[in-house]
Amino acid sequence: MELKDKLISSFLAFEEGLEPDNGMDAIRSEAIKNFESLGFPDKKDENWKYTSLRSVLKHDYSVFPKKEDAIEYRDIKKYLIHDIDTYDLVFIDGIYSSHLSQTTHEKIDVCLMSSALNKAKYRPVIDNYFNKVAPKSGLNSLNTAFAREGAFIHIHKNKQADKPIQIINFATGNESSLLLQPRNLIVAEENSHVQIIERHQSLTDHPVLTNSVTEIYADRRAMVDYYKIQNDKSSASLIDNTFIDQKDESNVSIHTFSFGGKLTRNNLNFYQNGERIDSTMKGITIIEDRQHVDHNTLVHHIQPNCESHQDYKGIFGDSSTGVFNGKVLVEKEAQKTNAYQSNNNILADDKATINSKPQLEIFADDVACSHGCTIGQLDEDALFYLQSRGIPRKEARGLMMYAFANNVLESVKIPEVKKRINKLIASKLEVDLGFNDL
């Protein structure tokens, strides 16, 4: 049985295990019908032209993970940013782990999607925001139908989260393969501020596929600072779907660090529904072997006097493949738009591949928009210069690639995150800069 048919036939059994909720029951039923109609994307879809899910979907995934042996803090400590105090939401095989999480709070609502979906106090927020910005697609519909757990983060008007929030999803298990569907909803009300760190991490060598959906709403003058750390095992694949709705004078920045995993697809969509909005998306990709990372971005400028900034750097070794498909859409009403897009890549080996497609679609006439793409190899003259100063060729290559990627970190606002990413970059490039390997 193909995976699509298996998921459709498993839906009724999945739904029977949930608490009844008339509102969500209707949403889930509609979503599974949409998935039945749309299915998984394939290379006939222009947005998936360079990324095939065929090798990922061939496994017989389970959507009902078995209860596993207890995971202790020592098992996951190295994956957490533990140098600072944080709120932690930890999920094991899609199930919330209370003894590994820390969510005591006063000024903000940090809880589980299951609680938000079934408690009256959260219902107004759910009705206003859940499943409102994520466009209808096969993957989004699949997540909506099967999502059982995830993070619900609600920052109230004029409030600031006093410490960063970590959302960590671990995959373990005796399953031959596992399909996870985390669902996150982040609502930052007017003049609020929050910082979030997200990670998906497999602890098993069995195939794992995570189809994640995150909806972010930034109201007037809200600030959302989001960091995605992707450094998984070669048996794990991730499809990360993130959708952002911004209102007047809001500021949302998302940094994506992709260093590992079999296949990683990042769908990142910004919708600017107001004026004087700032949207920032930056990323660093460093992969090797036969790994595949695809960044698919959209910034939809709808109102005037807004800005967007994209800067993605990629280093591809061995037979790895990178994809960047970035689109900036400027509507006729979006005058005075300032949109910047850049994608720069290094092919560290002859068999590595990068497919880059920066796009500008502009219907306004008073804008300042630019995009650029570079694909190349390291400068042999610069390598020779470093070698002439006594630096071995391998170390010289590593230092040059580190310098190439490192400038993206300048906009990282959490020092401990910047330190962690510096360590990961140095480890991936085998550069000794005084960091401890992670």
mmCIF file with all atom_site columns, C-alpha atoms in Angstrom, residues 239-400:
data_model
loop_
_atom_site.group_PDB
_atom_site.id
_atom_site.type_symbol
_atom_site.label_atom_id
_atom_site.label_alt_id
_atom_site.label_comp_id
_atom_site.label_asym_id
_atom_site.label_entity_id
_atom_site.label_seq_id
_atom_site.pdbx_PDB_ins_code
_atom_site.Cartn_x
_atom_site.Cartn_y
_atom_site.Cartn_z
_atom_site.occupancy
_atom_site.B_iso_or_equiv
_atom_site.pdbx_formal_charge
_atom_site.auth_seq_id
_atom_site.auth_comp_id
_atom_site.auth_asym_id
_atom_site.auth_atom_id
_atom_site.pdbx_PDB_model_num
ATOM 1   C CA . ILE A 1 239 ? 9.700  19.128 5.671   1.00 0.00 ? 239 ILE A CA 1
ATOM 2   C CA . ASP A 1 240 ? 9.379  22.390 7.569   1.00 0.00 ? 240 ASP A CA 1
ATOM 3   C CA . ASN A 1 241 ? 6.430  24.614 6.639   1.00 0.00 ? 241 ASN A CA 1
ATOM 4   C CA . THR A 1 242 ? 6.453  28.052 8.298   1.00 0.00 ? 242 THR A CA 1
ATOM 5   C CA . PHE A 1 243 ? 3.967  30.825 7.548   1.00 0.00 ? 243 PHE A CA 1
ATOM 6   C CA . ILE A 1 244 ? 4.118  34.355 8.933   1.00 0.00 ? 244 ILE A CA 1
ATOM 7   C CA . ASP A 1 245 ? 1.349  36.984 8.972   1.00 0.00 ? 245 ASP A CA 1
ATOM 8   C CA . GLN A 1 246 ? 2.626  40.467 9.878   1.00 0.00 ? 246 GLN A CA 1
ATOM 9   C CA . LYS A 1 247 ? 0.737  43.617 10.758  1.00 0.00 ? 247 LYS A CA 1
ATOM 10  C CA . ASP A 1 248 ? 1.840  47.299 10.838  1.00 0.00 ? 248 ASP A CA 1
ATOM 11  C CA . GLU A 1 249 ? 5.352  48.060 12.144  1.00 0.00 ? 249 GLU A CA 1
ATOM 12  C CA . SER A 1 250 ? 6.017  44.455 13.165  1.00 0.00 ? 250 SER A CA 1
ATOM 13  C CA . ASN A 1 251 ? 9.478  42.931 12.895  1.00 0.00 ? 251 ASN A CA 1
ATOM 14  C CA . VAL A 1 252 ? 9.984  39.190 12.292  1.00 0.00 ? 252 VAL A CA 1
ATOM 15  C CA . SER A 1 253 ? 13.345 37.533 11.661  1.00 0.00 ? 253 SER A CA 1
ATOM 16  C CA . ILE A 1 254 ? 13.925 33.833 10.984  1.00 0.00 ? 254 ILE A CA 1
ATOM 17  C CA . HIS A 1 255 ? 17.399 32.287 10.842  1.00 0.00 ? 255 HIS A CA 1
ATOM 18  C CA . THR A 1 256 ? 17.706 28.744 9.466   1.00 0.00 ? 256 THR A CA 1
ATOM 19  C CA . PHE A 1 257 ? 20.882 26.715 10.023  1.00 0.00 ? 257 PHE A CA 1
ATOM 20  C CA . SER A 1 258 ? 20.881 23.514 7.953   1.00 0.00 ? 258 SER A CA 1
ATOM 21  C CA . PHE A 1 259 ? 23.830 21.211 8.669   1.00 0.00 ? 259 PHE A CA 1
ATOM 22  C CA . GLY A 1 260 ? 22.485 17.654 8.462   1.00 0.00 ? 260 GLY A CA 1
ATOM 23  C CA . GLY A 1 261 ? 19.721 15.224 7.587   1.00 0.00 ? 261 GLY A CA 1
ATOM 24  C CA . LYS A 1 262 ? 18.917 13.097 4.554   1.00 0.00 ? 262 LYS A CA 1
ATOM 25  C CA . LEU A 1 263 ? 16.490 15.567 2.987   1.00 0.00 ? 263 LEU A CA 1
ATOM 26  C CA . THR A 1 264 ? 15.525 18.967 4.368   1.00 0.00 ? 264 THR A CA 1
ATOM 27  C CA . ARG A 1 265 ? 12.894 21.163 2.734   1.00 0.00 ? 265 ARG A CA 1
ATOM 28  C CA . ASN A 1 266 ? 12.182 24.587 4.256   1.00 0.00 ? 266 ASN A CA 1
ATOM 29  C CA . ASN A 1 267 ? 9.002  26.298 3.038   1.00 0.00 ? 267 ASN A CA 1
ATOM 30  C CA . LEU A 1 268 ? 9.131  29.817 4.488   1.00 0.00 ? 268 LEU A CA 1
ATOM 31  C CA . ASN A 1 269 ? 6.367  32.261 3.555   1.00 0.00 ? 269 ASN A CA 1
ATOM 32  C CA . PHE A 1 270 ? 5.986  35.865 4.765   1.00 0.00 ? 270 PHE A CA 1
ATOM 33  C CA . TYR A 1 271 ? 2.784  37.873 4.216   1.00 0.00 ? 271 TYR A CA 1
ATOM 34  C CA . GLN A 1 272 ? 3.099  41.594 4.912   1.00 0.00 ? 272 GLN A CA 1
ATOM 35  C CA . ASN A 1 273 ? -0.421 42.761 5.758   1.00 0.00 ? 273 ASN A CA 1
ATOM 36  C CA . GLY A 1 274 ? 0.403  46.281 6.908   1.00 0.00 ? 274 GLY A CA 1
ATOM 37  C CA . GLU A 1 275 ? 2.798  49.197 6.528   1.00 0.00 ? 275 GLU A CA 1
ATOM 38  C CA . ARG A 1 276 ? 6.335  49.785 7.840   1.00 0.00 ? 276 ARG A CA 1
ATOM 39  C CA . ILE A 1 277 ? 6.925  46.066 8.272   1.00 0.00 ? 277 ILE A CA 1
ATOM 40  C CA . ASP A 1 278 ? 10.383 44.480 8.409   1.00 0.00 ? 278 ASP A CA 1
ATOM 41  C CA . SER A 1 279 ? 10.864 40.822 7.435   1.00 0.00 ? 279 SER A CA 1
ATOM 42  C CA . THR A 1 280 ? 14.259 39.121 7.678   1.00 0.00 ? 280 THR A CA 1
ATOM 43  C CA . MET A 1 281 ? 15.196 35.603 6.628   1.00 0.00 ? 281 MET A CA 1
ATOM 44  C CA . LYS A 1 282 ? 18.758 34.358 6.672   1.00 0.00 ? 282 LYS A CA 1
ATOM 45  C CA . GLY A 1 283 ? 20.310 30.938 6.435   1.00 0.00 ? 283 GLY A CA 1
ATOM 46  C CA . ILE A 1 284 ? 23.511 28.921 6.398   1.00 0.00 ? 284 ILE A CA 1
ATOM 47  C CA . THR A 1 285 ? 23.667 25.493 4.751   1.00 0.00 ? 285 THR A CA 1
ATOM 48  C CA . ILE A 1 286 ? 26.719 23.230 5.099   1.00 0.00 ? 286 ILE A CA 1
ATOM 49  C CA . ILE A 1 287 ? 26.167 19.657 3.930   1.00 0.00 ? 287 ILE A CA 1
ATOM 50  C CA . GLU A 1 288 ? 28.085 16.717 2.483   1.00 0.00 ? 288 GLU A CA 1
ATOM 51  C CA . ASP A 1 289 ? 27.718 13.077 1.375   1.00 0.00 ? 289 ASP A CA 1
ATOM 52  C CA . ARG A 1 290 ? 24.390 12.808 -0.525  1.00 0.00 ? 290 ARG A CA 1
ATOM 53  C CA . GLN A 1 291 ? 22.434 15.198 1.686   1.00 0.00 ? 291 GLN A CA 1
ATOM 54  C CA . HIS A 1 292 ? 19.828 17.486 0.161   1.00 0.00 ? 292 HIS A CA 1
ATOM 55  C CA . VAL A 1 293 ? 18.666 20.897 1.468   1.00 0.00 ? 293 VAL A CA 1
ATOM 56  C CA . ASP A 1 294 ? 16.018 22.998 -0.271  1.00 0.00 ? 294 ASP A CA 1
ATOM 57  C CA . HIS A 1 295 ? 15.097 26.544 0.822   1.00 0.00 ? 295 HIS A CA 1
ATOM 58  C CA . ASN A 1 296 ? 11.836 27.717 -0.756  1.00 0.00 ? 296 ASN A CA 1
ATOM 59  C CA . THR A 1 297 ? 10.947 31.262 0.324   1.00 0.00 ? 297 THR A CA 1
ATOM 60  C CA . LEU A 1 298 ? 8.230  33.791 -0.435  1.00 0.00 ? 298 LEU A CA 1
ATOM 61  C CA . VAL A 1 299 ? 7.862  37.395 0.699   1.00 0.00 ? 299 VAL A CA 1
ATOM 62  C CA . HIS A 1 300 ? 4.524  38.871 -0.322  1.00 0.00 ? 300 HIS A CA 1
ATOM 63  C CA . HIS A 1 301 ? 4.634  42.680 -0.127  1.00 0.00 ? 301 HIS A CA 1
ATOM 64  C CA . ILE A 1 302 ? 0.997  43.776 0.010   1.00 0.00 ? 302 ILE A CA 1
ATOM 65  C CA . GLN A 1 303 ? 1.116  47.261 1.579   1.00 0.00 ? 303 GLN A CA 1
ATOM 66  C CA . PRO A 1 304 ? 3.501  50.235 1.036   1.00 0.00 ? 304 PRO A CA 1
ATOM 67  C CA . ASN A 1 305 ? 6.597  51.310 2.995   1.00 0.00 ? 305 ASN A CA 1
ATOM 68  C CA . CYS A 1 306 ? 7.868  47.860 3.944   1.00 0.00 ? 306 CYS A CA 1
ATOM 69  C CA . GLU A 1 307 ? 11.215 46.045 3.836   1.00 0.00 ? 307 GLU A CA 1
ATOM 70  C CA . SER A 1 308 ? 12.419 42.477 3.435   1.00 0.00 ? 308 SER A CA 1
ATOM 71  C CA . HIS A 1 309 ? 15.944 41.080 3.650   1.00 0.00 ? 309 HIS A CA 1
ATOM 72  C CA . GLN A 1 310 ? 17.066 37.621 2.495   1.00 0.00 ? 310 GLN A CA 1
ATOM 73  C CA . ASP A 1 311 ? 20.618 36.333 2.764   1.00 0.00 ? 311 ASP A CA 1
ATOM 74  C CA . TYR A 1 312 ? 21.349 32.614 2.289   1.00 0.00 ? 312 TYR A CA 1
ATOM 75  C CA . LYS A 1 313 ? 24.833 31.087 2.176   1.00 0.00 ? 313 LYS A CA 1
ATOM 76  C CA . GLY A 1 314 ? 25.547 27.508 1.139   1.00 0.00 ? 314 GLY A CA 1
ATOM 77  C CA . ILE A 1 315 ? 28.601 25.236 1.177   1.00 0.00 ? 315 ILE A CA 1
ATOM 78  C CA . PHE A 1 316 ? 28.124 21.897 -0.580  1.00 0.00 ? 316 PHE A CA 1
ATOM 79  C CA . GLY A 1 317 ? 30.598 19.025 -0.408  1.00 0.00 ? 317 GLY A CA 1
ATOM 80  C CA . ASP A 1 318 ? 30.842 15.490 -1.802  1.00 0.00 ? 318 ASP A CA 1
ATOM 81  C CA . SER A 1 319 ? 27.680 14.639 -3.805  1.00 0.00 ? 319 SER A CA 1
ATOM 82  C CA . SER A 1 320 ? 25.314 16.871 -1.841  1.00 0.00 ? 320 SER A CA 1
ATOM 83  C CA . THR A 1 321 ? 22.596 18.972 -3.457  1.00 0.00 ? 321 THR A CA 1
ATOM 84  C CA . GLY A 1 322 ? 21.326 22.419 -2.568  1.00 0.00 ? 322 GLY A CA 1
ATOM 85  C CA . VAL A 1 323 ? 18.261 24.275 -3.809  1.00 0.00 ? 323 VAL A CA 1
ATOM 86  C CA . PHE A 1 324 ? 17.307 27.908 -3.336  1.00 0.00 ? 324 PHE A CA 1
ATOM 87  C CA . ASN A 1 325 ? 13.995 29.069 -4.779  1.00 0.00 ? 325 ASN A CA 1
ATOM 88  C CA . GLY A 1 326 ? 13.291 32.555 -3.446  1.00 0.00 ? 326 GLY A CA 1
ATOM 89  C CA . LYS A 1 327 ? 10.416 34.710 -4.606  1.00 0.00 ? 327 LYS A CA 1
ATOM 90  C CA . VAL A 1 328 ? 9.650  38.350 -3.807  1.00 0.00 ? 328 VAL A CA 1
ATOM 91  C CA . LEU A 1 329 ? 6.165  39.421 -4.877  1.00 0.00 ? 329 LEU A CA 1
ATOM 92  C CA . VAL A 1 330 ? 5.395  43.166 -4.774  1.00 0.00 ? 330 VAL A CA 1
ATOM 93  C CA . GLU A 1 331 ? 1.774  44.154 -5.332  1.00 0.00 ? 331 GLU A CA 1
ATOM 94  C CA . LYS A 1 332 ? 0.740  47.336 -7.149  1.00 0.00 ? 332 LYS A CA 1
ATOM 95  C CA . GLU A 1 333 ? -0.269 48.994 -3.859  1.00 0.00 ? 333 GLU A CA 1
ATOM 96  C CA . ALA A 1 334 ? 3.088  48.192 -2.212  1.00 0.00 ? 334 ALA A CA 1
ATOM 97  C CA . GLN A 1 335 ? 4.897  51.387 -3.212  1.00 0.00 ? 335 GLN A CA 1
ATOM 98  C CA . LYS A 1 336 ? 8.144  52.373 -1.436  1.00 0.00 ? 336 LYS A CA 1
ATOM 99  C CA . THR A 1 337 ? 9.035  48.706 -0.949  1.00 0.00 ? 337 THR A CA 1
ATOM 100 C CA . ASN A 1 338 ? 12.668 47.888 -0.218  1.00 0.00 ? 338 ASN A CA 1
ATOM 101 C CA . ALA A 1 339 ? 13.370 44.206 -0.923  1.00 0.00 ? 339 ALA A CA 1
ATOM 102 C CA . TYR A 1 340 ? 16.825 42.611 -0.891  1.00 0.00 ? 340 TYR A CA 1
ATOM 103 C CA . GLN A 1 341 ? 17.578 39.002 -1.805  1.00 0.00 ? 341 GLN A CA 1
ATOM 104 C CA . SER A 1 342 ? 20.954 37.265 -1.990  1.00 0.00 ? 342 SER A CA 1
ATOM 105 C CA . ASN A 1 343 ? 21.999 33.635 -2.419  1.00 0.00 ? 343 ASN A CA 1
ATOM 106 C CA . ASN A 1 344 ? 25.724 32.802 -2.487  1.00 0.00 ? 344 ASN A CA 1
ATOM 107 C CA . ASN A 1 345 ? 27.103 29.273 -2.754  1.00 0.00 ? 345 ASN A CA 1
ATOM 108 C CA . ILE A 1 346 ? 30.392 27.384 -2.766  1.00 0.00 ? 346 ILE A CA 1
ATOM 109 C CA . LEU A 1 347 ? 30.739 23.990 -4.437  1.00 0.00 ? 347 LEU A CA 1
ATOM 110 C CA . ALA A 1 348 ? 33.486 22.408 -2.365  1.00 0.00 ? 348 ALA A CA 1
ATOM 111 C CA . ASP A 1 349 ? 33.623 19.284 -4.556  1.00 0.00 ? 349 ASP A CA 1
ATOM 112 C CA . ASP A 1 350 ? 33.094 18.609 -8.254  1.00 0.00 ? 350 ASP A CA 1
ATOM 113 C CA . LYS A 1 351 ? 30.110 16.299 -7.690  1.00 0.00 ? 351 LYS A CA 1
ATOM 114 C CA . ALA A 1 352 ? 28.166 18.773 -5.532  1.00 0.00 ? 352 ALA A CA 1
ATOM 115 C CA . THR A 1 353 ? 25.160 20.535 -7.083  1.00 0.00 ? 353 THR A CA 1
ATOM 116 C CA . ILE A 1 354 ? 23.282 23.765 -6.438  1.00 0.00 ? 354 ILE A CA 1
ATOM 117 C CA . ASN A 1 355 ? 20.085 24.893 -8.170  1.00 0.00 ? 355 ASN A CA 1
ATOM 118 C CA . SER A 1 356 ? 19.382 28.554 -7.454  1.00 0.00 ? 356 SER A CA 1
ATOM 119 C CA . LYS A 1 357 ? 16.369 30.501 -8.688  1.00 0.00 ? 357 LYS A CA 1
ATOM 120 C CA . PRO A 1 358 ? 15.980 33.993 -7.179  1.00 0.00 ? 358 PRO A CA 1
ATOM 121 C CA . GLN A 1 359 ? 12.811 35.698 -8.430  1.00 0.00 ? 359 GLN A CA 1
ATOM 122 C CA . LEU A 1 360 ? 11.350 39.208 -8.356  1.00 0.00 ? 360 LEU A CA 1
ATOM 123 C CA . GLU A 1 361 ? 7.745  39.774 -9.405  1.00 0.00 ? 361 GLU A CA 1
ATOM 124 C CA . ILE A 1 362 ? 7.028  43.507 -9.159  1.00 0.00 ? 362 ILE A CA 1
ATOM 125 C CA . PHE A 1 363 ? 3.802  45.333 -10.004 1.00 0.00 ? 363 PHE A CA 1
ATOM 126 C CA . ALA A 1 364 ? 4.660  48.633 -8.245  1.00 0.00 ? 364 ALA A CA 1
ATOM 127 C CA . ASP A 1 365 ? 6.800  51.317 -9.877  1.00 0.00 ? 365 ASP A CA 1
ATOM 128 C CA . ASP A 1 366 ? 8.319  53.122 -6.864  1.00 0.00 ? 366 ASP A CA 1
ATOM 129 C CA . VAL A 1 367 ? 10.416 50.390 -5.269  1.00 0.00 ? 367 VAL A CA 1
ATOM 130 C CA . ALA A 1 368 ? 14.029 49.492 -4.521  1.00 0.00 ? 368 ALA A CA 1
ATOM 131 C CA . CYS A 1 369 ? 14.375 45.761 -5.131  1.00 0.00 ? 369 CYS A CA 1
ATOM 132 C CA . SER A 1 370 ? 17.438 43.670 -5.901  1.00 0.00 ? 370 SER A CA 1
ATOM 133 C CA . HIS A 1 371 ? 18.429 40.049 -6.068  1.00 0.00 ? 371 HIS A CA 1
ATOM 134 C CA . GLY A 1 372 ? 21.636 38.215 -6.733  1.00 0.00 ? 372 GLY A CA 1
ATOM 135 C CA . CYS A 1 373 ? 23.088 34.736 -6.916  1.00 0.00 ? 373 CYS A CA 1
ATOM 136 C CA . THR A 1 374 ? 26.659 33.434 -7.035  1.00 0.00 ? 374 THR A CA 1
ATOM 137 C CA . ILE A 1 375 ? 27.888 29.863 -7.458  1.00 0.00 ? 375 ILE A CA 1
ATOM 138 C CA . GLY A 1 376 ? 31.579 29.079 -7.479  1.00 0.00 ? 376 GLY A CA 1
ATOM 139 C CA . GLN A 1 377 ? 34.575 27.470 -5.884  1.00 0.00 ? 377 GLN A CA 1
ATOM 140 C CA . LEU A 1 378 ? 37.227 28.786 -3.536  1.00 0.00 ? 378 LEU A CA 1
ATOM 141 C CA . ASP A 1 379 ? 39.678 31.345 -4.877  1.00 0.00 ? 379 ASP A CA 1
ATOM 142 C CA . GLU A 1 380 ? 42.929 29.492 -5.607  1.00 0.00 ? 380 GLU A CA 1
ATOM 143 C CA . ASP A 1 381 ? 44.964 32.710 -5.294  1.00 0.00 ? 381 ASP A CA 1
ATOM 144 C CA . ALA A 1 382 ? 43.601 33.295 -1.797  1.00 0.00 ? 382 ALA A CA 1
ATOM 145 C CA . LEU A 1 383 ? 44.308 29.667 -0.891  1.00 0.00 ? 383 LEU A CA 1
ATOM 146 C CA . PHE A 1 384 ? 47.873 30.038 -2.145  1.00 0.00 ? 384 PHE A CA 1
ATOM 147 C CA . TYR A 1 385 ? 48.316 33.199 -0.084  1.00 0.00 ? 385 TYR A CA 1
ATOM 148 C CA . LEU A 1 386 ? 47.223 31.453 3.123   1.00 0.00 ? 386 LEU A CA 1
ATOM 149 C CA . GLN A 1 387 ? 49.446 28.465 2.355   1.00 0.00 ? 387 GLN A CA 1
ATOM 150 C CA . SER A 1 388 ? 52.374 30.797 1.755   1.00 0.00 ? 388 SER A CA 1
ATOM 151 C CA . ARG A 1 389 ? 51.858 32.031 5.328   1.00 0.00 ? 389 ARG A CA 1
ATOM 152 C CA . GLY A 1 390 ? 52.309 28.508 6.689   1.00 0.00 ? 390 GLY A CA 1
ATOM 153 C CA . ILE A 1 391 ? 48.682 27.392 6.864   1.00 0.00 ? 391 ILE A CA 1
ATOM 154 C CA . PRO A 1 392 ? 48.144 23.851 5.469   1.00 0.00 ? 392 PRO A CA 1
ATOM 155 C CA . ARG A 1 393 ? 45.790 23.632 2.498   1.00 0.00 ? 393 ARG A CA 1
ATOM 156 C CA . LYS A 1 394 ? 43.031 21.778 4.383   1.00 0.00 ? 394 LYS A CA 1
ATOM 157 C CA . GLU A 1 395 ? 43.002 24.349 7.189   1.00 0.00 ? 395 GLU A CA 1
ATOM 158 C CA . ALA A 1 396 ? 43.164 27.208 4.675   1.00 0.00 ? 396 ALA A CA 1
ATOM 159 C CA . ARG A 1 397 ? 40.104 25.864 2.846   1.00 0.00 ? 397 ARG A CA 1
ATOM 160 C CA . GLY A 1 398 ? 38.241 25.535 6.138   1.00 0.00 ? 398 GLY A CA 1
ATOM 161 C CA . LEU A 1 399 ? 39.093 29.060 7.236   1.00 0.00 ? 399 LEU A CA 1
ATOM 162 C CA . MET A 1 400 ? 37.974 30.555 3.923   1.00 0.00 ? 400 MET A CA 1
#
